[in-house]
Coordinates of C-alpha atoms in Angstrom, one line a residue:
Chain A
M1 CA -33.7 92.7 98.1
R2 CA -34.3 93.8 94.5
I3 CA -35.1 97.6 95.7
S4 CA -31.9 97.5 97.7
K5 CA -29.9 96.4 94.9
R6 CA -31.1 98.9 92.5
V7 CA -30.4 101.9 95.1
T8 CA -26.8 100.7 95.3
N9 CA -26.7 100.2 91.6
T10 CA -27.7 103.6 91.0
L11 CA -25.4 105.0 93.8
L12 CA -22.6 103.0 92.0
V13 CA -23.2 104.8 88.6
I14 CA -23.3 108.4 90.3
L15 CA -19.6 107.4 92.1
L16 CA -18.8 105.9 88.3
A17 CA -19.8 109.3 86.9
A18 CA -17.9 111.5 89.6
L19 CA -14.6 109.8 89.2
T20 CA -14.9 109.9 85.4
A21 CA -15.5 113.5 85.8
L22 CA -12.4 113.9 88.2
F23 CA -10.3 111.6 85.2
I24 CA -11.3 114.2 82.8
L25 CA -10.9 117.2 84.7
P26 CA -7.1 117.9 84.1
I27 CA -8.0 118.1 80.5
I28 CA -11.0 120.3 81.0
I29 CA -8.6 122.6 83.4
V30 CA -6.0 122.9 80.7
L31 CA -8.6 123.9 78.2
M32 CA -9.7 126.5 80.1
N33 CA -6.4 127.9 80.9
S34 CA -5.6 127.9 77.3
F35 CA -7.9 130.9 77.0
K36 CA -6.4 133.2 80.1
G37 CA -3.6 135.5 79.5
Q38 CA -0.3 134.0 80.5
F39 CA 0.0 135.9 83.6
Y40 CA -3.3 134.6 85.2
I41 CA -2.8 131.1 84.8
S42 CA -0.1 129.9 87.4
A43 CA -1.7 132.1 90.1
E44 CA -5.2 130.8 89.7
P45 CA -5.2 127.9 87.4
F46 CA -8.5 127.0 88.6
K47 CA -10.2 130.0 88.0
L48 CA -12.6 130.5 85.0
P49 CA -11.3 133.2 82.4
S50 CA -13.2 135.9 83.4
P51 CA -13.4 139.2 81.2
D52 CA -10.4 140.4 82.9
T53 CA -8.4 137.2 82.3
F54 CA -9.7 136.4 78.6
V55 CA -7.4 136.5 75.7
G56 CA -9.6 134.5 73.3
L57 CA -7.2 132.7 71.0
E58 CA -3.7 134.7 71.5
N59 CA -2.3 131.7 73.3
Y60 CA -2.8 129.6 70.2
I61 CA -1.6 132.2 67.6
S62 CA 1.8 132.8 69.9
G63 CA 2.1 129.2 70.6
I64 CA 1.7 127.9 67.0
Q65 CA 3.9 130.8 65.8
K66 CA 6.9 129.9 68.7
I67 CA 7.2 126.4 67.7
G68 CA 6.1 125.8 64.4
F69 CA 3.0 123.8 65.3
F70 CA 2.1 122.9 61.9
S71 CA 5.4 121.8 60.5
A72 CA 5.3 119.8 64.0
L73 CA 2.2 118.2 63.1
G74 CA 3.1 117.5 59.7
Y75 CA 6.3 115.9 60.8
S76 CA 4.6 114.1 63.4
L77 CA 2.1 112.7 61.0
F78 CA 4.5 111.9 58.3
I79 CA 6.8 109.8 60.6
T80 CA 4.0 108.0 62.2
V81 CA 2.3 106.8 59.2
F82 CA 5.1 106.0 56.9
S83 CA 6.9 104.1 60.2
V84 CA 4.0 102.1 60.5
L85 CA 3.4 101.0 57.2
T86 CA 7.0 100.3 56.9
I87 CA 7.0 98.1 60.2
L88 CA 4.0 96.5 59.1
L89 CA 4.9 95.3 55.5
F90 CA 8.9 94.2 56.3
T91 CA 8.3 92.9 59.9
S92 CA 5.3 90.9 58.3
M93 CA 7.4 89.4 55.4
A94 CA 10.3 88.5 58.0
S95 CA 7.9 87.0 60.5
W96 CA 6.6 84.6 57.5
Y97 CA 9.9 83.5 56.5
L98 CA 11.5 83.1 60.1
A99 CA 8.1 81.0 60.8
R100 CA 8.3 79.0 57.9
V101 CA 12.2 78.3 57.4
R102 CA 13.2 76.7 60.5
T103 CA 16.6 76.5 60.7
R104 CA 19.4 77.3 63.3
T105 CA 20.1 80.8 61.8
T106 CA 16.4 81.8 61.7
K107 CA 16.1 80.7 65.4
I108 CA 18.6 82.6 66.2
I109 CA 17.6 85.8 64.3
Y110 CA 14.2 85.4 65.9
Y111 CA 15.5 85.1 69.8
V112 CA 17.7 88.2 68.8
L113 CA 14.9 90.3 67.8
I114 CA 12.9 89.1 70.6
F115 CA 15.9 90.0 73.1
S116 CA 15.6 93.9 71.7
M117 CA 12.3 94.0 73.4
I118 CA 13.4 94.1 76.6
V119 CA 16.6 96.4 76.0
P120 CA 15.6 99.8 77.3
F121 CA 16.3 102.7 75.1
Q122 CA 18.9 104.4 77.2
M123 CA 21.2 101.6 76.7
V124 CA 21.4 102.4 73.0
M125 CA 20.5 105.8 72.7
F126 CA 23.9 107.6 72.6
T127 CA 25.6 105.2 70.0
M128 CA 22.3 105.1 68.1
S129 CA 22.0 108.6 67.6
K130 CA 26.0 109.0 66.6
I131 CA 25.4 106.0 64.2
A132 CA 22.4 107.7 62.7
N133 CA 24.4 110.7 62.3
V134 CA 27.3 108.8 60.3
L135 CA 24.8 107.3 58.2
H136 CA 23.0 110.4 57.4
L137 CA 19.8 109.4 58.8
E138 CA 18.9 112.4 60.9
N139 CA 16.1 113.7 58.6
P140 CA 12.4 112.4 58.6
I141 CA 12.9 109.6 56.2
G142 CA 16.0 108.2 57.5
I143 CA 14.3 107.9 61.0
I144 CA 11.5 105.6 59.6
L145 CA 14.5 103.3 59.1
I146 CA 15.4 103.6 62.8
Y147 CA 12.0 102.9 63.7
L148 CA 11.6 99.9 61.7
G149 CA 14.6 98.6 63.5
F150 CA 13.5 99.6 67.1
G151 CA 10.0 98.4 66.3
A152 CA 11.1 95.2 64.6
G153 CA 11.1 93.4 68.3
L154 CA 7.5 93.4 69.1
S155 CA 6.0 93.3 65.6
V156 CA 7.9 90.3 64.8
F157 CA 7.0 88.5 68.1
M158 CA 3.1 89.4 67.4
F159 CA 3.2 88.7 63.7
Y160 CA 5.2 85.4 64.2
G161 CA 2.9 84.0 66.8
F162 CA -0.1 84.5 64.4
I163 CA 1.3 82.7 61.5
R164 CA 2.4 79.8 63.5
S165 CA -1.3 79.3 64.0
I166 CA -2.3 79.4 60.3
P167 CA -2.6 75.8 58.9
L168 CA 0.5 74.9 56.2
A169 CA -2.0 73.2 53.9
I170 CA -3.3 76.7 52.9
E171 CA 0.4 77.4 51.4
E172 CA 0.9 74.2 50.3
A173 CA -2.3 74.4 47.9
A174 CA -1.3 77.6 46.4
E175 CA 2.2 76.3 46.0
I176 CA 0.9 73.2 44.0
D177 CA -1.2 76.2 41.8
G178 CA 2.4 77.2 40.8
C179 CA 2.3 80.3 43.3
T180 CA 6.0 81.6 43.7
P181 CA 7.1 82.6 47.3
P182 CA 6.0 86.4 47.0
Q183 CA 2.8 85.5 45.5
R184 CA 2.2 83.2 48.4
F185 CA 2.8 85.9 50.8
F186 CA 1.0 88.8 49.2
Y187 CA -2.1 86.9 47.9
V188 CA -2.6 84.3 50.6
I189 CA -0.8 85.2 54.0
L190 CA -1.0 89.0 53.5
P191 CA -4.8 89.0 53.7
I192 CA -5.1 86.2 56.3
L193 CA -2.7 88.6 58.5
K194 CA -5.6 91.6 58.8
P195 CA -6.4 91.4 62.3
I196 CA -3.1 91.0 63.9
S197 CA -2.0 93.9 61.5
I198 CA -4.4 96.1 63.1
T199 CA -3.0 95.6 66.5
V200 CA 0.8 95.9 65.5
A201 CA -0.5 99.1 63.6
V202 CA -2.1 100.3 66.6
L203 CA 0.9 99.7 68.9
N204 CA 3.2 101.2 66.7
A205 CA 1.3 104.2 66.2
M206 CA 1.0 105.0 69.6
W207 CA 4.6 104.3 70.9
V208 CA 6.0 106.7 67.3
W209 CA 3.4 109.5 67.9
N210 CA 4.2 110.0 71.5
D211 CA 7.9 109.1 71.5
Y212 CA 10.1 111.8 72.9
L213 CA 13.7 110.9 73.4
L214 CA 14.4 109.0 69.9
P215 CA 13.3 112.0 67.3
L216 CA 14.7 114.5 69.9
L217 CA 18.4 112.8 69.6
V218 CA 18.1 111.6 66.0
I219 CA 16.6 114.7 64.1
G220 CA 15.4 116.9 67.1
S221 CA 17.9 119.6 66.0
K222 CA 16.3 120.3 62.4
Y223 CA 13.0 118.6 62.6
R224 CA 10.5 118.9 66.1
T225 CA 7.6 116.6 66.1
I226 CA 5.0 117.5 68.2
P227 CA 6.5 116.3 71.9
V228 CA 9.6 117.7 70.9
A229 CA 8.1 120.9 69.9
V230 CA 6.2 121.2 73.4
Q231 CA 9.1 120.4 75.5
Y232 CA 11.0 123.1 73.2
L233 CA 8.4 125.6 74.3
Q234 CA 9.6 125.0 78.1
G235 CA 13.6 124.8 77.6
G236 CA 13.9 127.5 74.7
Y237 CA 13.0 130.6 76.8
G238 CA 14.1 132.3 79.7
S239 CA 10.5 133.0 81.1
R240 CA 8.4 130.4 80.0
D241 CA 5.0 131.2 78.1
M242 CA 2.3 129.7 80.2
G243 CA -0.4 130.6 77.8
A244 CA 1.5 129.2 74.6
L245 CA 2.1 126.1 76.8
M246 CA -1.7 125.3 77.6
A247 CA -2.8 126.1 74.0
M248 CA -0.1 123.3 72.7
L249 CA -0.8 121.0 75.1
V250 CA -4.5 121.4 73.9
L251 CA -3.5 121.0 70.1
A252 CA -1.3 118.2 71.1
I253 CA -4.1 116.4 72.8
I254 CA -6.9 117.1 69.8
P255 CA -5.2 114.4 67.4
I256 CA -5.1 111.8 69.9
V257 CA -8.8 112.4 71.0
L258 CA -9.8 112.4 67.3
F259 CA -7.7 108.9 66.7
Y260 CA -9.4 107.5 69.8
A261 CA -12.8 108.3 68.8
L262 CA -12.5 106.5 65.3
M263 CA -10.5 103.9 66.2
Q264 CA -11.5 103.1 69.8
K265 CA -12.6 99.5 69.5
H266 CA -9.5 98.6 67.4
I267 CA -7.3 100.7 70.1
I268 CA -8.7 98.7 73.0
R269 CA -8.6 95.3 71.6
G270 CA -4.9 96.0 70.3
V271 CA -3.5 97.4 73.6
V272 CA -5.2 94.2 75.2
A273 CA -3.7 91.9 72.6
G274 CA -0.3 93.6 73.0
A275 CA -0.2 93.4 77.0
V276 CA -1.3 89.8 77.1
K277 CA 1.5 88.9 74.5
G278 CA 4.2 91.3 75.5
Chain B
M1 CA 8.4 74.5 50.5
Q2 CA 11.1 75.3 52.3
R3 CA 13.3 75.2 49.6
S4 CA 11.6 77.7 47.1
L5 CA 11.1 80.1 50.0
R6 CA 14.9 80.0 51.0
K7 CA 15.8 81.8 47.5
Y8 CA 14.1 84.8 48.6
A9 CA 15.6 85.2 51.9
W10 CA 17.2 88.4 50.9
L11 CA 13.8 90.1 50.0
F12 CA 11.7 88.6 53.0
L13 CA 14.5 89.1 55.8
L14 CA 16.8 91.5 54.4
P15 CA 14.8 95.1 55.0
T16 CA 13.9 94.5 58.5
L17 CA 17.5 93.1 59.3
I18 CA 19.4 96.0 58.1
A19 CA 17.5 98.2 60.1
F20 CA 17.6 96.0 63.1
V21 CA 21.5 95.9 63.0
I22 CA 21.9 99.7 62.3
A23 CA 19.2 100.9 65.1
F24 CA 19.6 98.1 67.6
L25 CA 22.3 95.4 67.4
V26 CA 25.5 97.5 66.4
P27 CA 24.4 100.3 69.1
F28 CA 23.7 97.8 71.8
V29 CA 27.4 95.9 71.0
M30 CA 29.0 99.4 70.7
G31 CA 27.4 100.2 74.1
V32 CA 28.8 97.5 76.0
G33 CA 32.2 98.0 74.6
L34 CA 32.2 101.6 75.2
S35 CA 30.9 101.2 79.0
F36 CA 34.8 100.4 79.6
T37 CA 36.2 103.1 78.1
E38 CA 36.6 106.8 78.0
F39 CA 35.1 108.8 75.2
T40 CA 33.4 111.7 73.7
T41 CA 32.7 110.9 70.1
V42 CA 32.7 107.2 70.1
T43 CA 36.0 106.9 67.8
D44 CA 38.0 108.4 70.3
A45 CA 37.5 105.7 73.0
K46 CA 40.6 104.7 75.4
F47 CA 40.0 101.4 77.4
V48 CA 39.7 102.1 81.3
G49 CA 38.5 98.7 82.7
I50 CA 35.6 98.8 85.1
S51 CA 36.4 102.5 86.3
N52 CA 33.2 104.0 85.0
Y53 CA 31.3 101.1 86.9
I54 CA 33.1 102.2 89.8
K55 CA 32.4 106.1 89.4
A56 CA 28.7 105.1 88.7
F57 CA 28.2 103.5 92.0
A58 CA 30.5 105.8 94.3
A59 CA 29.0 105.9 97.8
N60 CA 26.2 108.6 97.4
S61 CA 26.0 109.0 94.0
D62 CA 23.2 110.5 91.9
F63 CA 22.9 107.0 90.2
L64 CA 22.1 105.5 93.6
N65 CA 20.0 108.0 94.7
A66 CA 17.9 107.7 91.4
F67 CA 18.0 104.0 92.0
R68 CA 16.5 104.4 95.3
F69 CA 14.0 106.8 94.3
T70 CA 12.9 104.7 91.1
A71 CA 12.3 101.8 93.2
K72 CA 10.3 103.3 95.8
F73 CA 8.2 104.9 92.9
T74 CA 7.7 101.8 91.3
V75 CA 6.8 99.8 94.5
V76 CA 4.1 102.7 95.3
S77 CA 2.6 102.8 91.7
V78 CA 2.3 98.9 91.2
L79 CA 0.5 98.8 94.0
S80 CA -1.7 101.6 93.9
V81 CA -2.4 101.4 89.9
N82 CA -3.0 97.6 90.0
L83 CA -5.4 98.0 92.9
L84 CA -7.5 101.0 91.9
A85 CA -7.8 99.4 88.3
F86 CA -8.8 96.3 89.7
I87 CA -11.7 98.0 91.7
L88 CA -12.7 99.7 88.8
A89 CA -12.7 96.6 86.6
L90 CA -14.9 95.1 89.3
L91 CA -17.4 97.9 89.2
L92 CA -17.3 98.1 85.5
T93 CA -18.2 94.3 84.8
K94 CA -21.6 94.6 87.0
G95 CA -23.5 95.6 83.8
L96 CA -24.1 98.8 85.2
R97 CA -25.8 101.4 83.2
G98 CA -23.0 103.6 81.0
T99 CA -20.4 101.0 81.5
N100 CA -18.8 101.4 78.0
F101 CA -18.9 105.1 78.4
F102 CA -16.7 105.0 81.4
R103 CA -14.1 102.4 80.2
T104 CA -13.7 104.4 77.2
A105 CA -13.2 107.6 79.5
F106 CA -11.0 106.0 81.8
F107 CA -8.7 104.7 79.2
M108 CA -8.2 107.9 77.4
P109 CA -5.4 109.3 79.4
N110 CA -3.2 106.4 78.5
L111 CA -3.1 107.5 75.1
I112 CA -1.7 110.9 75.6
G113 CA 2.3 110.8 75.7
G114 CA 4.6 111.5 78.7
I115 CA 5.7 115.0 77.8
V116 CA 2.4 116.0 77.6
L117 CA 1.0 114.3 80.5
G118 CA 3.9 115.7 82.6
Y119 CA 3.1 119.5 81.6
I120 CA -0.6 119.0 82.4
W121 CA -0.2 117.5 85.9
Q122 CA 2.3 120.2 86.7
L123 CA 0.0 122.8 86.3
I124 CA -2.5 121.0 88.3
I125 CA -0.3 120.3 91.4
N126 CA 1.4 123.7 91.2
G127 CA -2.2 125.0 91.4
I128 CA -3.2 123.1 94.5
L129 CA 0.4 123.7 96.3
A130 CA -0.2 127.3 95.6
A131 CA -2.4 127.7 98.1
R132 CA 0.4 126.9 100.6
G133 CA 2.6 128.9 98.6
V134 CA 5.0 126.8 97.4
D135 CA 5.5 124.6 94.0
L136 CA 6.9 121.4 93.0
T137 CA 10.4 122.1 93.4
Y138 CA 10.0 123.2 96.8
S139 CA 10.6 119.2 98.4
A140 CA 11.1 116.1 96.8
Q141 CA 8.1 114.6 98.5
Y142 CA 5.8 116.8 96.4
G143 CA 7.4 115.7 93.4
F144 CA 7.2 111.9 94.3
W145 CA 3.6 111.9 95.0
G146 CA 3.0 114.1 91.8
L147 CA 4.9 111.3 89.7
V148 CA 2.5 108.8 91.4
V149 CA -1.0 110.4 91.0
L150 CA 0.1 111.1 87.3
M151 CA 1.2 107.4 86.7
N152 CA -1.9 106.3 88.2
W153 CA -4.0 108.6 86.0
Q154 CA -2.1 107.5 83.1
M155 CA -1.9 103.3 83.9
I156 CA -5.6 102.6 85.8
G157 CA -7.5 102.9 82.7
Y158 CA -5.0 100.6 80.8
M159 CA -4.9 98.0 83.4
M160 CA -8.7 98.2 84.1
I161 CA -8.9 96.9 80.5
I162 CA -6.5 94.1 81.0
Y163 CA -8.6 93.2 84.3
V164 CA -12.1 93.4 82.7
A165 CA -11.0 91.1 79.9
G166 CA -9.8 88.6 82.5
L167 CA -13.0 89.2 84.6
Q168 CA -15.2 88.7 81.7
N169 CA -13.4 85.3 80.9
I170 CA -14.6 83.4 84.4
P171 CA -17.5 81.2 83.6
H172 CA -20.8 82.8 84.7
E173 CA -22.0 79.7 86.4
L174 CA -19.4 79.5 88.9
H175 CA -20.7 83.0 90.7
E176 CA -24.1 81.4 90.3
V177 CA -22.7 78.0 92.3
A178 CA -21.1 80.4 95.0
A179 CA -24.5 82.1 95.5
I180 CA -26.4 79.0 95.8
D181 CA -24.0 78.0 98.6
G182 CA -24.4 81.0 100.3
A183 CA -20.8 82.6 99.8
S184 CA -20.9 86.2 100.7
G185 CA -19.6 88.8 98.2
W186 CA -16.0 88.8 99.8
Q187 CA -15.8 85.1 100.0
T188 CA -16.5 84.9 96.1
L189 CA -13.9 87.6 95.5
K190 CA -11.3 85.7 97.7
N191 CA -11.9 82.1 96.4
I192 CA -13.4 82.5 93.0
T193 CA -12.8 86.0 91.3
L194 CA -9.2 86.3 92.5
P195 CA -7.8 82.9 91.8
L196 CA -9.0 83.1 88.6
V197 CA -7.8 86.3 87.4
M198 CA -4.2 85.7 88.6
P199 CA -3.0 85.6 84.9
S200 CA -4.3 89.2 84.4
V201 CA -2.6 90.3 87.7
T202 CA 0.8 89.1 86.8
I203 CA 0.3 90.8 83.3
C204 CA -0.5 93.8 84.7
T205 CA 1.9 94.0 87.6
F206 CA 4.7 93.2 85.4
L207 CA 3.6 96.1 82.7
T208 CA 3.4 98.7 85.3
L209 CA 6.4 97.4 86.9
S210 CA 8.5 97.8 83.6
N211 CA 6.6 101.1 82.7
S212 CA 7.3 103.1 86.1
F213 CA 11.1 101.6 86.3
K214 CA 12.0 102.8 83.1
M215 CA 9.6 106.1 83.3
F216 CA 11.5 109.0 81.3
D217 CA 9.3 111.4 79.5
Q218 CA 6.9 112.1 82.3
N219 CA 9.8 112.6 85.1
Y220 CA 11.8 114.8 82.6
A221 CA 8.3 117.4 82.0
L222 CA 6.8 117.3 85.4
T223 CA 10.0 117.5 87.5
A224 CA 13.1 117.5 85.7
G225 CA 14.6 115.9 88.8
A226 CA 13.7 119.2 91.0
P227 CA 14.8 120.2 93.8
G228 CA 18.1 119.5 92.7
K229 CA 18.4 116.0 91.5
Q230 CA 16.3 114.8 94.3
T231 CA 13.4 113.5 92.0
Q232 CA 15.5 112.1 89.5
M233 CA 14.8 108.6 88.1
M234 CA 17.4 106.2 86.6
A235 CA 16.4 106.8 82.9
L236 CA 16.8 110.8 83.7
D237 CA 19.8 110.4 85.5
I238 CA 21.8 108.7 82.7
Y239 CA 20.1 111.0 80.1
N240 CA 21.8 113.9 82.0
T241 CA 25.1 111.9 82.7
F242 CA 25.2 112.0 79.0
Y243 CA 24.0 115.1 77.7
G244 CA 24.0 117.4 80.8
S245 CA 27.5 117.1 81.8
I246 CA 31.0 117.0 79.8
G247 CA 33.3 114.2 79.9
Q248 CA 30.8 111.8 81.7
E249 CA 29.6 109.8 78.4
G250 CA 31.8 106.4 79.6
V251 CA 30.0 106.4 82.9
G252 CA 26.6 107.4 81.3
Q253 CA 27.2 104.0 79.1
A254 CA 28.4 102.1 82.1
K255 CA 24.7 103.3 84.1
A256 CA 22.9 102.5 81.1
V257 CA 24.1 98.8 81.1
V258 CA 23.4 98.6 84.8
F259 CA 20.1 99.7 84.0
F260 CA 19.7 97.4 81.0
I261 CA 20.6 94.5 83.4
L262 CA 18.1 95.4 86.0
V263 CA 15.3 95.5 83.5
A264 CA 16.3 92.3 81.8
L265 CA 16.1 90.5 85.2
L266 CA 12.8 92.1 85.7
A267 CA 11.6 90.5 82.2
L268 CA 13.5 87.3 82.9
L269 CA 11.5 87.1 86.2
Q270 CA 8.1 87.8 84.7
M271 CA 8.7 84.9 82.0
R272 CA 9.4 82.4 84.7
L273 CA 6.3 83.3 86.9
T274 CA 4.2 83.1 83.6
R275 CA 5.6 79.8 82.4
R276 CA 5.0 78.3 85.9
K277 CA 1.2 79.4 85.9
E278 CA 0.6 78.1 82.3
A279 CA 2.1 74.8 83.5
D280 CA -0.5 74.7 86.5
V281 CA -3.7 75.4 84.5

């Protein structure tokens, strides 16, 4: 009995290892092809580079030039970091107010915010991009305001639920000690919000970083984020350069892998919390 | 305490509200209104009643085809993703060696954006189809199954993580008691494990449901609707009505309203199911 169980377990581990390899394989194949000449990719994507087909970093150099990869990386980083920080600060403030001041107005505001979570982007994309245009928000700073507006639903929902579980007594004590409301929020509440803030930050960062349609429609004609730049490589040329495409896919994945390696625990915890509550 | 706080409404609420009104509320209300008009630039809207909706639902319209394709895709993805993710979760809660590494690896594709995912799979699937001398644009069947494979690759790891969390919440004693009573593995799964992870099943079903139904990026990058518009899903059809044709903005907006209503109905259904489950426990 014990031996047969050990055998099955070993077999299961081998099976899982094989599955893992299968899961990683598509990325390895892209990596492999990024070093092959562009005309050798579509024909034989599963062959390793040979002396005939190996081109070194040529695809990377041409891809980086064609789509302006480093400026795209810069825009993506800038927009993601500052959108997430803005969302964290302002939606946590709003959530605290909505959770502590319970009037008909605040309830309506809360429900309208929650309602926005179920509205698909296509519903508002046309009118929203027109409004962004009229208000001159079509730049990497203006788009942060748009992200705050769109991210508000989920973020307020998560902060609000968390704040409702914080006992009022803590704040009452702070008030008796003479704290004004802003002091109460920044010195007392904000530190308590740390775990939920990490969850909200992870969820928003994943969304903003990978978002394609919103940045395309709002700032796409002047500023290209990484997803927009990758897609541009596809559409902008008569015959597409498969080599450059492969190289840019690799460069687009690297920041994500690094982020995942550094923040793995927080990401998985955040995603589970987001799924269970959302 | 409320009174002192209310003086600061402008500080705490205003930034979020302004952004929300600009980015969501006004566009949403305008969107509903514009679906009953003909327009090209928002300011030149002319009221046309429900003619946009009639056009959207014209017999054999792109929109109806997209709806059928989306519905088919959603059903197949929801079933396959959840089944495979659940099996993986069962394997990864057995305390096998390397469990953590496997979990990490299976979850990874979920972090990659839809556009990049689309092109990764375009390379792989076209490479496989090259053996038959065809590619993804040859038949809608290829595009359909390509999207299903892509969706599985992206979502399995994510759903697996949620199932793992659900499985780990089951008290260990229950399995021991079942073993002592002589229950087979299948009986334990059916009578103990499954009923106790039902909340996770509901969550995962609706997450895959709404992600599949609203899919855009992956569809746009992998097939862009090819061949013709046969693999075009609803979100892509709406996008193409707005930006890929001339003078169809009103119809696009009407399609978007219908799309919104469908998504909202799914969300309401989920809320009712989750509520009832919670009441039972």
